[in-house]
Short mmCIF file of C-alpha atoms in Angstrom, two decimals:
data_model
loop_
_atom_site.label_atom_id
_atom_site.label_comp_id
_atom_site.label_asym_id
_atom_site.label_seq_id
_atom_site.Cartn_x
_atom_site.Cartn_y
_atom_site.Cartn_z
CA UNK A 1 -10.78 -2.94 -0.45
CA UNK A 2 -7.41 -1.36 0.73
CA UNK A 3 -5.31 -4.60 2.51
CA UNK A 4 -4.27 -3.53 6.19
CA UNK A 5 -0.74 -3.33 6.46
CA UNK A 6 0.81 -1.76 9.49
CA UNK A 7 3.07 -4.30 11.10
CA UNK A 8 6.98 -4.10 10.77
CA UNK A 9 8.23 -6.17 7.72
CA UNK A 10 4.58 -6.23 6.29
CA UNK A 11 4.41 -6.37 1.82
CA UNK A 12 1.50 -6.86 -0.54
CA UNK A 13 0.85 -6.03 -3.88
CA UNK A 14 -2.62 -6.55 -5.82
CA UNK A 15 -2.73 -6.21 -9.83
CA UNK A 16 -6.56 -4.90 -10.93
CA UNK A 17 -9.26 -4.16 -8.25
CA UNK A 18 -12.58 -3.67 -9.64
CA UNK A 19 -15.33 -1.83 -7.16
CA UNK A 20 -17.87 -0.66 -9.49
CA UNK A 21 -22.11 -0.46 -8.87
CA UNK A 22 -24.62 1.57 -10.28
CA UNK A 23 -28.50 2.22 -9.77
CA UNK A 24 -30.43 3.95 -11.89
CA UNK A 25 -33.71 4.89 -11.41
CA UNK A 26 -34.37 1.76 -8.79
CA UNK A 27 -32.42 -0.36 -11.99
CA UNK A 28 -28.45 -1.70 -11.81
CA UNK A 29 -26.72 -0.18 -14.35
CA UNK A 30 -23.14 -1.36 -13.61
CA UNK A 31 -21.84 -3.84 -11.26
CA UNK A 32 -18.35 -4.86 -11.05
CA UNK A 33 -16.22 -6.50 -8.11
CA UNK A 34 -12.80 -8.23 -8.77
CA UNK A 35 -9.42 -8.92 -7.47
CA UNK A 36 -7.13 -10.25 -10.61
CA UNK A 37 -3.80 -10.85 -8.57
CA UNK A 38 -2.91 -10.72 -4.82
CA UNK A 39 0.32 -11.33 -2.77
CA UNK A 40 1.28 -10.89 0.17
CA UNK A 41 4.40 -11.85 1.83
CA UNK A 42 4.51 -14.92 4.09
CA UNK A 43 4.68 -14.33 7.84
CA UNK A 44 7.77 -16.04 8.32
CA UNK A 45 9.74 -14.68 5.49
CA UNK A 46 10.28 -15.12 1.88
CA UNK A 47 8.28 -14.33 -1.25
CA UNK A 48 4.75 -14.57 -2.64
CA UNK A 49 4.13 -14.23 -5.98
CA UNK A 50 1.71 -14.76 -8.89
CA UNK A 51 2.36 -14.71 -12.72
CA UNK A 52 0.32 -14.41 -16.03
CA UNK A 53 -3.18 -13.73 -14.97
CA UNK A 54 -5.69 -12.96 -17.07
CA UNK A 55 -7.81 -9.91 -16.61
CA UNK A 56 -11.59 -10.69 -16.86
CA UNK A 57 -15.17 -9.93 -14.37
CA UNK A 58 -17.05 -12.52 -14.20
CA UNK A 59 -20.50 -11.59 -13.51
CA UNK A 60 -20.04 -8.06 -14.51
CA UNK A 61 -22.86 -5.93 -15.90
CA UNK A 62 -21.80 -2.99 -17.47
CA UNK A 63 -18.01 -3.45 -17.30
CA UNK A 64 -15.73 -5.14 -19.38
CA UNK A 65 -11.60 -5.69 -18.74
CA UNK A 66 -9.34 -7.40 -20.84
CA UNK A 67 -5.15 -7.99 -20.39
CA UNK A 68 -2.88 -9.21 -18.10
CA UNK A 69 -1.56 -9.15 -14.62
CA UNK A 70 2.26 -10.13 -15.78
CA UNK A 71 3.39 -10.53 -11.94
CA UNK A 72 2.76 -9.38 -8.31
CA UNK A 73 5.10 -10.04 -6.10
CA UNK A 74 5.73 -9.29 -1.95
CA UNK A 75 8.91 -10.26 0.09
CA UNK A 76 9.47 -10.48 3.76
CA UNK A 77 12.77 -10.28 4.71
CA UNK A 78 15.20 -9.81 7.50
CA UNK A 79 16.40 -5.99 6.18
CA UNK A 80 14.29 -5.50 4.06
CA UNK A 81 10.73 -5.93 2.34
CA UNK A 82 9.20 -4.93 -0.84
CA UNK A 83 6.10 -5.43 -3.34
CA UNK A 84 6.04 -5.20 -7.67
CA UNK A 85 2.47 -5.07 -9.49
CA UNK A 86 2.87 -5.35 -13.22
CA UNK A 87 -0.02 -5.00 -15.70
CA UNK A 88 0.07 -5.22 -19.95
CA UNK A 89 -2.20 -4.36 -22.89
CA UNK A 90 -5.25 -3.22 -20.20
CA UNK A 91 -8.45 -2.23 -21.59
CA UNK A 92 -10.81 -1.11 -19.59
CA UNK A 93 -14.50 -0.45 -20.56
CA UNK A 94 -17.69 0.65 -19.03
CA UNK A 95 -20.97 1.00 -20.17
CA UNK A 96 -19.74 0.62 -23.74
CA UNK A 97 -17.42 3.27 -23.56
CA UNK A 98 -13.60 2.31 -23.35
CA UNK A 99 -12.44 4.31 -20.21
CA UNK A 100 -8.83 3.22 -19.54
CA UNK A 101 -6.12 1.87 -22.24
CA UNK A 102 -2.37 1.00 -21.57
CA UNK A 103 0.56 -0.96 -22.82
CA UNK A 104 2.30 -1.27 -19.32
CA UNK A 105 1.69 -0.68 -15.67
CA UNK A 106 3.55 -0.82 -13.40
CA UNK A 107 4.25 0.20 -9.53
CA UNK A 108 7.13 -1.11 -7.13
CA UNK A 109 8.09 -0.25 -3.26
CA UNK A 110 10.97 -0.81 -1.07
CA UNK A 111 11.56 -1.13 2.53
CA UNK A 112 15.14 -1.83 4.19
CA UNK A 113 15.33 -1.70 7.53
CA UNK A 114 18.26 0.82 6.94
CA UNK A 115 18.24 3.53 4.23
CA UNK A 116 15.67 5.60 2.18
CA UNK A 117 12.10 3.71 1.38
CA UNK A 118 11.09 4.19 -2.15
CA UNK A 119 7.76 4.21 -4.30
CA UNK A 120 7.82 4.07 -8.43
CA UNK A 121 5.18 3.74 -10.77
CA UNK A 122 5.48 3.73 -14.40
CA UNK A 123 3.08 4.24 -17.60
CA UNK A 124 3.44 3.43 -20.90
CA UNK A 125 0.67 4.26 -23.20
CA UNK A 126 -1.84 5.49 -20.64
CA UNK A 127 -5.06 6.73 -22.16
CA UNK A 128 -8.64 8.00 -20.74
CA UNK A 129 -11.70 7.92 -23.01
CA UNK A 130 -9.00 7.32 -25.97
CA UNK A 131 -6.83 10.51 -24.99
CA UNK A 132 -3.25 9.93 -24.18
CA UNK A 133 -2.66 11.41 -20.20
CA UNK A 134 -0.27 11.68 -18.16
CA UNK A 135 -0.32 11.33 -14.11
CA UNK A 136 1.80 13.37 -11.69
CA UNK A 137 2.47 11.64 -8.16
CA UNK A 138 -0.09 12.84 -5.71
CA UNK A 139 -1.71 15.38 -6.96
CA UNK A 140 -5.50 16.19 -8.18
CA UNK A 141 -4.80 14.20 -11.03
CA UNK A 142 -6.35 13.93 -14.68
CA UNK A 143 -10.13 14.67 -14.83
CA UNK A 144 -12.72 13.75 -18.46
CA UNK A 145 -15.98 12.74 -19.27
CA UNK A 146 -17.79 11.00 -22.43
CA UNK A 147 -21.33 10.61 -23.18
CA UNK A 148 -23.05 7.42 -22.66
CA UNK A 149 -26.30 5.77 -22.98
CA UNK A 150 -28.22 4.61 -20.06
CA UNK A 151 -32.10 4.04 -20.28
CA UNK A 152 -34.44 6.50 -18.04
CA UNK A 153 -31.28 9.48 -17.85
CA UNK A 154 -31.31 12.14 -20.85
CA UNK A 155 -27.78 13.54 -21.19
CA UNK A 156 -26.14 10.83 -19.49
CA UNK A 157 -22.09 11.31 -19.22
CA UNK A 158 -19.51 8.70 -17.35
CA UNK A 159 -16.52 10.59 -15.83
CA UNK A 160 -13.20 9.71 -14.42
CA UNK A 161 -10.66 11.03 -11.98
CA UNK A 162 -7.36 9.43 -12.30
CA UNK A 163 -4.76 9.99 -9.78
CA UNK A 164 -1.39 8.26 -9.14
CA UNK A 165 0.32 7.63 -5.39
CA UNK A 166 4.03 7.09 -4.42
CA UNK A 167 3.89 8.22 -1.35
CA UNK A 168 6.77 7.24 1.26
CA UNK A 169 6.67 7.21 5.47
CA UNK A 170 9.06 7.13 7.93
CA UNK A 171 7.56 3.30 8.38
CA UNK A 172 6.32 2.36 5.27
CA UNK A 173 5.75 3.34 1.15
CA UNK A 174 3.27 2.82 -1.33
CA UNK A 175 2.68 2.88 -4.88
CA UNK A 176 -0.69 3.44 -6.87
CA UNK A 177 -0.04 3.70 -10.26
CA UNK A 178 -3.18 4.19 -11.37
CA UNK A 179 -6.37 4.82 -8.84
CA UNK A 180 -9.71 5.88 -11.11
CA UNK A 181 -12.81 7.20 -9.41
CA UNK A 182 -16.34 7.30 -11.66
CA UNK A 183 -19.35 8.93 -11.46
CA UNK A 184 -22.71 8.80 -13.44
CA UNK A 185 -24.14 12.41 -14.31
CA UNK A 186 -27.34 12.90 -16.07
CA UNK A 187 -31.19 13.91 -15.55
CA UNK A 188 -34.13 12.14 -15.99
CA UNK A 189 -36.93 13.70 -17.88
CA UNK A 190 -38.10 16.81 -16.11
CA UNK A 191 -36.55 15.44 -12.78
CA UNK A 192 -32.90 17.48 -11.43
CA UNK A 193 -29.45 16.36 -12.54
CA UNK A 194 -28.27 13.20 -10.64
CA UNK A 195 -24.59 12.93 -9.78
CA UNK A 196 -24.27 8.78 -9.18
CA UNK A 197 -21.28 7.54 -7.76
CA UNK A 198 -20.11 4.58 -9.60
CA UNK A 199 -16.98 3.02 -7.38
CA UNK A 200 -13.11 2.73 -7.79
CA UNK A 201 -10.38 0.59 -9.76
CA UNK A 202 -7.05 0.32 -8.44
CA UNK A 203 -4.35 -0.81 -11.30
CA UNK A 204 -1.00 -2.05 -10.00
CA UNK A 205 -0.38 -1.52 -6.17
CA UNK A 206 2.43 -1.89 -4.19
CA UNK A 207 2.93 -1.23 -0.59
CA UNK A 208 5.44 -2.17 2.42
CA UNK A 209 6.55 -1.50 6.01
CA UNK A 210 10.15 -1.02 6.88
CA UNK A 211 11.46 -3.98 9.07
CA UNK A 212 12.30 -4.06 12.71
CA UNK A 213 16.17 -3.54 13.58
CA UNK A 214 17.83 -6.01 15.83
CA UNK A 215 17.13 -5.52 19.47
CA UNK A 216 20.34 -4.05 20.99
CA UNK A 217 22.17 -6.39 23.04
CA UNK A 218 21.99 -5.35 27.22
CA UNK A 219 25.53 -4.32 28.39
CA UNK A 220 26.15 -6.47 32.19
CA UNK A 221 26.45 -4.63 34.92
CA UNK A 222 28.42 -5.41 37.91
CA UNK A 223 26.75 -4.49 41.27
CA UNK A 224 28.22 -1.53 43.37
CA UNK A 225 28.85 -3.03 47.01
CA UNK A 226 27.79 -0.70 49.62
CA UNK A 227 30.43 0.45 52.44
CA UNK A 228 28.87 -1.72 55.30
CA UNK A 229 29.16 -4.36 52.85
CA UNK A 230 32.67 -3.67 51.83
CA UNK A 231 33.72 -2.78 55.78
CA UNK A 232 31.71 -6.86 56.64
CA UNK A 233 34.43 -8.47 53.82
CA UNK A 234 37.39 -7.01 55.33
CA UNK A 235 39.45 -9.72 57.83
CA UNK A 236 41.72 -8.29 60.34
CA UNK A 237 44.49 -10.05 61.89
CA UNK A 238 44.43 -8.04 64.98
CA UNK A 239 48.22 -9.92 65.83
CA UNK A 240 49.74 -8.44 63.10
CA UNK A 241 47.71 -5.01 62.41
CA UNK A 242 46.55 -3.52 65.45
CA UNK A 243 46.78 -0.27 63.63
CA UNK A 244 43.61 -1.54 61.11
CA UNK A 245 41.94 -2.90 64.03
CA UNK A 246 41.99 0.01 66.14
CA UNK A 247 40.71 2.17 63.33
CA UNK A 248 37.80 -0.17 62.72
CA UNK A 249 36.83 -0.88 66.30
CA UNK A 250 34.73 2.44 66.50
CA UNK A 251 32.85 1.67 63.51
CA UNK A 252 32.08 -1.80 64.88
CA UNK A 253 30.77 -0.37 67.68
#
């Protein structure tokens, strides 16, 4: 669910992206699939941008989301482009079990056609299965489990990677602030322990591509004349300079 931005000038940003599904034992357990807040910057130049969403799944089974996306926003412009995501009071639960908790979100890029590209994301009361946490840009991230219940699996436990981006190219940047990868661990009765992978949320994204720079302007060029040609422009009164014509009557010939 990643948008595809390669082309010069290019700038999204997407609030909460929900990617969840489960199947236990031939039974759905979790399904989940959302996009609350997209923009993406016109083609032409200028700004897309939507305000004051609220965060809800319809149709979800398993997964509940409450909040709101406060803005995402993506410009296009002639030196520059950029994307903001901004989330508030997120709470994010699965299976029962509240998973992710925050205050604020939020992740912003920039692009200028000149200069250094940045990426930022920011936290502010960040918590996994109720634990405060804090994320480090691209690295492993923060890891934790809690138990759940979830009919035909004995020991059943939900975990969750977090793991924060800000990651900047010699094109482009982008900013994750939070990315959260599940799984579903438990065994059924006298069966091996199943490892079920559950699906991804992305909270606050940001990306961009640096623009194009003017095309240089071509410098004119005069042609070089070649000797015959510069010989075939010279006129010779052969009255008054029989000196010049003597000395060109061999090369005539």
């Amino acid at each position: 669910m990643t948008p595809a931005i390669a082309a010069p000038g290019d700038a999204s940003a997407r609030g909460v992206v929900v990617d969840l599904s489960a199947t236990v034992l031939g039974t759905t357990v979790i399904t989940a699939d959302a996009v609350i807040g997209s923009a993406t910057a016109p083609a032409g130049g200028g700004t897309d941008t939507d305000t004051a969403l609220a965060i809800a799944i319809p149709g979800a089974l398993g997964v509940t989301a409450t909040g709101t996306v406060v803005e995402v926003s993506a410009t296009r412009g002639e030196t520059a482009s950029s994307a903001n995501a901004e989330i508030a009071d997120l709470a994010l639960a699965v299976l029962g079990t509240p998973v992710i908790d925050a205050d604020v979100i939020t992740a912003a890029v920039t692009c200028p056609q000149v200069g250094v590209q940045t990426a930022d994301t920011t936290f502010v009361g960040l918590e996994l299965f109720g634990e405060p946490v804090e994320l480090l840009p691209d690295t492993p991230g923060v890891t934790a489990s809690a138990a759940v219940t979830v009919p035909g699996l004995v020991e059943a436990a939900l975990n969750a990677t977090l793991t924060n981006v800000e990651t900047v190219t010699e094109d482009g940047a982008v900013a994750i602030a939070v990315q959260a990868t599940l799984t579903l661990t438990g065994s059924v009765v006298g069966g091996p322990l199943l490892d079920i992978p559950v699906g991804t949320v992305i909270l606050a994204e940001a990306r961009c591509e640096r623009p194009l720079g003017p095309s240089p302007t071509p410098t004119p060029t005069q042609p070089t004349p070649s000797p015959g040609a510069a010989i075939a422009g010279v006129t010779v009164d052969r009255a008054t300079a029989p000196e010049a014509a003597t000395a060109l009557a061999p090369i005539a010939g």
